[in-house]
């Protein structure tokens, strides 16, 4: 399935800027690229159209031999992250092309994907906003329990996807309709309105909608 063109970046943190009417706008600062095109795939040879982009300069000693050979073919150096974006057409792309913050325009809306911050193991009240048990007379040590989770003989199992205590966060999250507030091409930085998934210095994918 074809996607919209995007770019890899690094979430630098949050700050605020002032709009023309004097109002304060909370923004997230993202280092968007530069991302060289490492490989161009097409339907004739690979079965689908896609561009493979890289981000985050790295050293050759950190590469496996197959990955080092893959980067050497492009001749753009070595990188920490690789992502593939499927497109309807790749005729306008060549190996070695560079995508940067100029890909976006002020005022347009983008969607951003990142790995949410891990929160460790959590109970059902924190993880799923359960109300908890009653606190009346006779309740003992069950105030934050999940309650019953199973069924009787039929079906005699816990349904898949049941909301229970467990690992919270540390999952891929995509937030849509985030507005680009400002672009600083000389620094390869874009400012987007509001928060985005992930910790400071976390890897994010910014795509057109």
mmCIF file of C-alpha atoms in Angstrom:
data_model
loop_
_atom_site.group_PDB
_atom_site.id
_atom_site.type_symbol
_atom_site.label_atom_id
_atom_site.label_comp_id
_atom_site.label_asym_id
_atom_site.label_seq_id
_atom_site.Cartn_x
_atom_site.Cartn_y
_atom_site.Cartn_z
ATOM 1 C CA UNK A 1 0.000 0.000 0.000
ATOM 2 C CA UNK A 2 1.417 3.336 -1.061
ATOM 3 C CA UNK A 3 2.221 5.924 1.582
ATOM 4 C CA UNK A 4 2.894 9.641 1.519
ATOM 5 C CA UNK A 5 6.499 10.825 1.366
ATOM 6 C CA UNK A 6 8.150 11.447 4.709
ATOM 7 C CA UNK A 7 11.424 11.960 6.483
ATOM 8 C CA UNK A 8 13.207 10.565 9.518
ATOM 9 C CA UNK A 9 14.086 12.915 12.322
ATOM 10 C CA UNK A 10 14.990 13.320 15.969
ATOM 11 C CA UNK A 11 12.744 14.846 18.614
ATOM 12 C CA UNK A 12 14.873 17.542 20.273
ATOM 13 C CA UNK A 13 12.310 18.599 22.882
ATOM 14 C CA UNK A 14 9.541 21.119 23.450
ATOM 15 C CA UNK A 15 9.465 24.887 23.771
ATOM 16 C CA UNK A 16 7.092 27.720 22.945
ATOM 17 C CA UNK A 17 6.942 30.469 20.390
ATOM 18 C CA UNK A 18 4.725 33.517 20.151
ATOM 19 C CA UNK A 19 2.213 33.910 17.342
ATOM 20 C CA UNK A 20 1.532 37.170 15.542
ATOM 21 C CA UNK A 21 -1.388 37.879 17.896
ATOM 22 C CA UNK A 22 0.880 37.489 20.929
ATOM 23 C CA UNK A 23 -0.467 34.113 22.030
ATOM 24 C CA UNK A 24 2.006 31.460 23.206
ATOM 25 C CA UNK A 25 2.098 28.258 21.141
ATOM 26 C CA UNK A 26 3.608 25.057 22.543
ATOM 27 C CA UNK A 27 5.775 23.420 19.881
ATOM 28 C CA UNK A 28 7.951 20.352 19.493
ATOM 29 C CA UNK A 29 11.328 20.867 17.835
ATOM 30 C CA UNK A 30 12.302 18.121 15.384
ATOM 31 C CA UNK A 31 15.579 17.737 13.548
ATOM 32 C CA UNK A 32 14.175 16.616 10.190
ATOM 33 C CA UNK A 33 16.947 14.961 8.224
ATOM 34 C CA UNK A 34 19.011 15.270 6.207
ATOM 35 C CA UNK A 35 18.042 11.822 4.944
ATOM 36 C CA UNK A 36 19.912 10.477 1.894
ATOM 37 C CA UNK A 37 18.191 8.010 -0.404
ATOM 38 C CA UNK A 38 20.096 4.733 0.003
ATOM 39 C CA UNK A 39 18.049 2.562 -2.344
ATOM 40 C CA UNK A 40 15.241 2.990 -4.871
ATOM 41 C CA UNK A 41 12.974 -0.020 -5.390
ATOM 42 C CA UNK A 42 10.634 -0.391 -8.336
ATOM 43 C CA UNK A 43 7.851 -2.755 -9.295
ATOM 44 C CA UNK A 44 9.787 -4.313 -12.178
ATOM 45 C CA UNK A 45 12.680 -5.626 -10.091
ATOM 46 C CA UNK A 46 11.370 -5.654 -6.509
ATOM 47 C CA UNK A 47 7.618 -6.082 -6.898
ATOM 48 C CA UNK A 48 6.751 -2.666 -5.439
ATOM 49 C CA UNK A 49 7.822 0.974 -5.544
ATOM 50 C CA UNK A 50 9.681 2.382 -2.538
ATOM 51 C CA UNK A 51 12.524 4.603 -1.456
ATOM 52 C CA UNK A 52 14.834 3.657 1.387
ATOM 53 C CA UNK A 53 16.097 6.583 3.444
ATOM 54 C CA UNK A 54 18.705 6.775 6.210
ATOM 55 C CA UNK A 55 19.255 9.053 9.199
ATOM 56 C CA UNK A 56 21.836 9.559 11.924
ATOM 57 C CA UNK A 57 25.488 9.387 10.861
ATOM 58 C CA UNK A 58 27.341 6.414 12.329
ATOM 59 C CA UNK A 59 30.752 4.721 12.079
ATOM 60 C CA UNK A 60 31.620 1.775 9.884
ATOM 61 C CA UNK A 61 32.843 -0.224 12.875
ATOM 62 C CA UNK A 62 29.266 -0.312 14.171
ATOM 63 C CA UNK A 63 27.968 -1.892 10.953
ATOM 64 C CA UNK A 64 27.518 -5.545 10.108
ATOM 65 C CA UNK A 65 29.285 -6.529 6.879
ATOM 66 C CA UNK A 66 26.046 -6.842 4.847
ATOM 67 C CA UNK A 67 24.834 -3.449 6.085
ATOM 68 C CA UNK A 68 28.206 -1.823 5.413
ATOM 69 C CA UNK A 69 28.125 -3.174 1.860
ATOM 70 C CA UNK A 70 24.601 -1.840 1.422
ATOM 71 C CA UNK A 71 25.663 1.658 2.491
ATOM 72 C CA UNK A 72 28.821 1.518 0.378
ATOM 73 C CA UNK A 73 26.704 1.025 -2.763
ATOM 74 C CA UNK A 74 25.020 4.365 -2.116
ATOM 75 C CA UNK A 75 28.306 6.094 -1.266
ATOM 76 C CA UNK A 76 26.738 8.448 1.266
ATOM 77 C CA UNK A 77 28.385 7.137 4.428
ATOM 78 C CA UNK A 78 27.023 5.017 7.270
ATOM 79 C CA UNK A 79 23.851 5.621 9.266
ATOM 80 C CA UNK A 80 22.069 4.367 12.365
ATOM 81 C CA UNK A 81 18.530 4.154 11.020
ATOM 82 C CA UNK A 82 16.984 2.917 7.784
ATOM 83 C CA UNK A 83 13.335 3.207 6.770
ATOM 84 C CA UNK A 84 11.467 2.278 3.624
ATOM 85 C CA UNK A 85 8.561 4.341 2.287
ATOM 86 C CA UNK A 86 6.294 2.793 -0.331
ATOM 87 C CA UNK A 87 5.195 5.249 -3.012
ATOM 88 C CA UNK A 88 2.987 5.227 -6.101
ATOM 89 C CA UNK A 89 5.943 6.294 -8.249
ATOM 90 C CA UNK A 90 9.698 6.548 -7.652
ATOM 91 C CA UNK A 91 10.694 7.981 -11.027
ATOM 92 C CA UNK A 92 11.753 11.311 -9.476
ATOM 93 C CA UNK A 93 14.191 9.710 -7.019
ATOM 94 C CA UNK A 94 17.795 8.573 -7.474
ATOM 95 C CA UNK A 95 20.241 6.970 -5.073
ATOM 96 C CA UNK A 96 22.126 9.740 -3.289
ATOM 97 C CA UNK A 97 19.292 12.277 -3.356
ATOM 98 C CA UNK A 98 18.783 14.048 -0.048
ATOM 99 C CA UNK A 99 15.519 14.777 1.742
ATOM 100 C CA UNK A 100 15.499 17.579 4.301
ATOM 101 C CA UNK A 101 13.235 20.005 6.140
ATOM 102 C CA UNK A 102 12.429 21.799 2.875
ATOM 103 C CA UNK A 103 10.108 18.870 2.114
ATOM 104 C CA UNK A 104 7.440 20.534 4.278
ATOM 105 C CA UNK A 105 5.659 23.878 4.232
ATOM 106 C CA UNK A 106 4.560 26.142 7.071
ATOM 107 C CA UNK A 107 0.885 25.597 7.835
ATOM 108 C CA UNK A 108 0.543 22.107 6.381
ATOM 109 C CA UNK A 109 -0.555 19.139 8.466
ATOM 110 C CA UNK A 110 1.607 16.059 8.935
ATOM 111 C CA UNK A 111 1.418 12.780 10.819
ATOM 112 C CA UNK A 112 4.241 11.749 13.126
ATOM 113 C CA UNK A 113 5.158 8.230 14.241
ATOM 114 C CA UNK A 114 7.378 7.509 17.224
ATOM 115 C CA UNK A 115 8.006 4.998 19.997
ATOM 116 C CA UNK A 116 6.111 6.090 23.105
ATOM 117 C CA UNK A 117 7.920 6.389 26.432
ATOM 118 C CA UNK A 118 7.948 3.124 28.398
ATOM 119 C CA UNK A 119 6.223 3.314 31.792
ATOM 120 C CA UNK A 120 7.072 -0.157 33.102
ATOM 121 C CA UNK A 121 4.498 -2.508 34.613
ATOM 122 C CA UNK A 122 1.228 -0.848 35.588
ATOM 123 C CA UNK A 123 -2.089 -1.870 37.129
ATOM 124 C CA UNK A 124 -5.455 -1.544 35.406
ATOM 125 C CA UNK A 125 -6.327 1.785 37.021
ATOM 126 C CA UNK A 126 -3.244 3.543 35.682
ATOM 127 C CA UNK A 127 -3.005 1.629 32.416
ATOM 128 C CA UNK A 128 -6.670 1.574 31.357
ATOM 129 C CA UNK A 129 -8.290 4.185 33.635
ATOM 130 C CA UNK A 130 -10.394 1.618 35.498
ATOM 131 C CA UNK A 131 -12.445 2.982 38.385
ATOM 132 C CA UNK A 132 -11.239 0.387 40.903
ATOM 133 C CA UNK A 133 -13.262 -1.545 43.449
ATOM 134 C CA UNK A 134 -15.579 -0.129 46.059
ATOM 135 C CA UNK A 135 -14.143 1.333 49.264
ATOM 136 C CA UNK A 136 -17.064 0.483 51.533
ATOM 137 C CA UNK A 137 -17.035 -1.545 54.762
ATOM 138 C CA UNK A 138 -15.808 -5.087 54.218
ATOM 139 C CA UNK A 139 -13.550 -4.372 51.222
ATOM 140 C CA UNK A 140 -10.031 -5.512 52.005
ATOM 141 C CA UNK A 141 -6.961 -5.241 49.766
ATOM 142 C CA UNK A 142 -9.012 -5.223 46.551
ATOM 143 C CA UNK A 143 -9.472 -1.483 46.022
ATOM 144 C CA UNK A 144 -7.307 -1.369 42.862
ATOM 145 C CA UNK A 145 -8.014 -4.879 41.583
ATOM 146 C CA UNK A 146 -9.234 -5.538 38.058
ATOM 147 C CA UNK A 147 -12.140 -7.714 39.117
ATOM 148 C CA UNK A 148 -13.317 -10.832 37.322
ATOM 149 C CA UNK A 149 -11.680 -11.555 33.946
ATOM 150 C CA UNK A 150 -13.090 -14.932 32.892
ATOM 151 C CA UNK A 151 -16.310 -16.640 31.861
ATOM 152 C CA UNK A 152 -18.098 -19.799 32.908
ATOM 153 C CA UNK A 153 -17.743 -23.168 31.194
ATOM 154 C CA UNK A 154 -18.620 -21.570 27.883
ATOM 155 C CA UNK A 155 -16.293 -20.234 26.462
ATOM 156 C CA UNK A 156 -14.135 -21.056 29.497
ATOM 157 C CA UNK A 157 -11.268 -18.717 28.594
ATOM 158 C CA UNK A 158 -10.102 -15.123 28.830
ATOM 159 C CA UNK A 159 -10.798 -13.303 25.594
ATOM 160 C CA UNK A 160 -7.808 -12.059 23.654
ATOM 161 C CA UNK A 161 -7.293 -8.319 24.131
ATOM 162 C CA UNK A 162 -8.810 -8.241 27.620
ATOM 163 C CA UNK A 163 -7.682 -5.085 29.444
ATOM 164 C CA UNK A 164 -5.450 -6.196 32.289
ATOM 165 C CA UNK A 165 -2.392 -5.093 34.236
ATOM 166 C CA UNK A 166 0.871 -5.285 32.318
ATOM 167 C CA UNK A 167 3.527 -3.404 30.398
ATOM 168 C CA UNK A 168 2.570 0.197 29.692
ATOM 169 C CA UNK A 169 3.954 2.383 26.911
ATOM 170 C CA UNK A 170 6.960 1.599 24.682
ATOM 171 C CA UNK A 171 4.846 1.024 21.577
ATOM 172 C CA UNK A 172 4.599 2.584 18.154
ATOM 173 C CA UNK A 173 2.243 5.548 18.178
ATOM 174 C CA UNK A 174 1.116 7.688 15.233
ATOM 175 C CA UNK A 175 -0.434 11.111 15.814
ATOM 176 C CA UNK A 176 -2.228 12.695 12.856
ATOM 177 C CA UNK A 177 -3.075 16.266 11.870
ATOM 178 C CA UNK A 178 -0.116 17.977 13.515
ATOM 179 C CA UNK A 179 0.470 21.440 12.075
ATOM 180 C CA UNK A 180 3.885 22.657 10.978
ATOM 181 C CA UNK A 181 4.357 26.033 12.678
ATOM 182 C CA UNK A 182 7.844 27.009 11.470
ATOM 183 C CA UNK A 183 10.702 25.669 9.357
ATOM 184 C CA UNK A 184 14.383 26.512 9.759
ATOM 185 C CA UNK A 185 16.036 24.943 6.699
ATOM 186 C CA UNK A 186 19.526 26.199 7.586
ATOM 187 C CA UNK A 187 19.396 23.999 10.730
ATOM 188 C CA UNK A 188 17.217 21.223 9.222
ATOM 189 C CA UNK A 189 14.695 21.869 11.986
ATOM 190 C CA UNK A 190 10.904 21.995 11.906
ATOM 191 C CA UNK A 191 8.597 23.185 14.691
ATOM 192 C CA UNK A 192 5.238 21.444 14.997
ATOM 193 C CA UNK A 193 2.300 22.418 17.151
ATOM 194 C CA UNK A 194 1.817 20.372 20.318
ATOM 195 C CA UNK A 195 3.503 17.186 21.597
ATOM 196 C CA UNK A 196 4.656 14.189 19.554
ATOM 197 C CA UNK A 197 5.284 10.582 20.670
ATOM 198 C CA UNK A 198 8.600 9.554 22.168
ATOM 199 C CA UNK A 199 11.306 10.813 24.516
ATOM 200 C CA UNK A 200 13.846 13.557 23.871
ATOM 201 C CA UNK A 201 16.298 12.494 21.151
ATOM 202 C CA UNK A 202 13.859 9.747 20.116
ATOM 203 C CA UNK A 203 13.579 8.728 16.465
ATOM 204 C CA UNK A 204 10.433 9.906 14.693
ATOM 205 C CA UNK A 205 9.009 9.616 11.199
ATOM 206 C CA UNK A 206 7.318 12.749 9.853
ATOM 207 C CA UNK A 207 5.039 12.125 6.854
ATOM 208 C CA UNK A 208 2.752 14.194 4.686
ATOM 209 C CA UNK A 209 -0.974 13.540 5.047
#
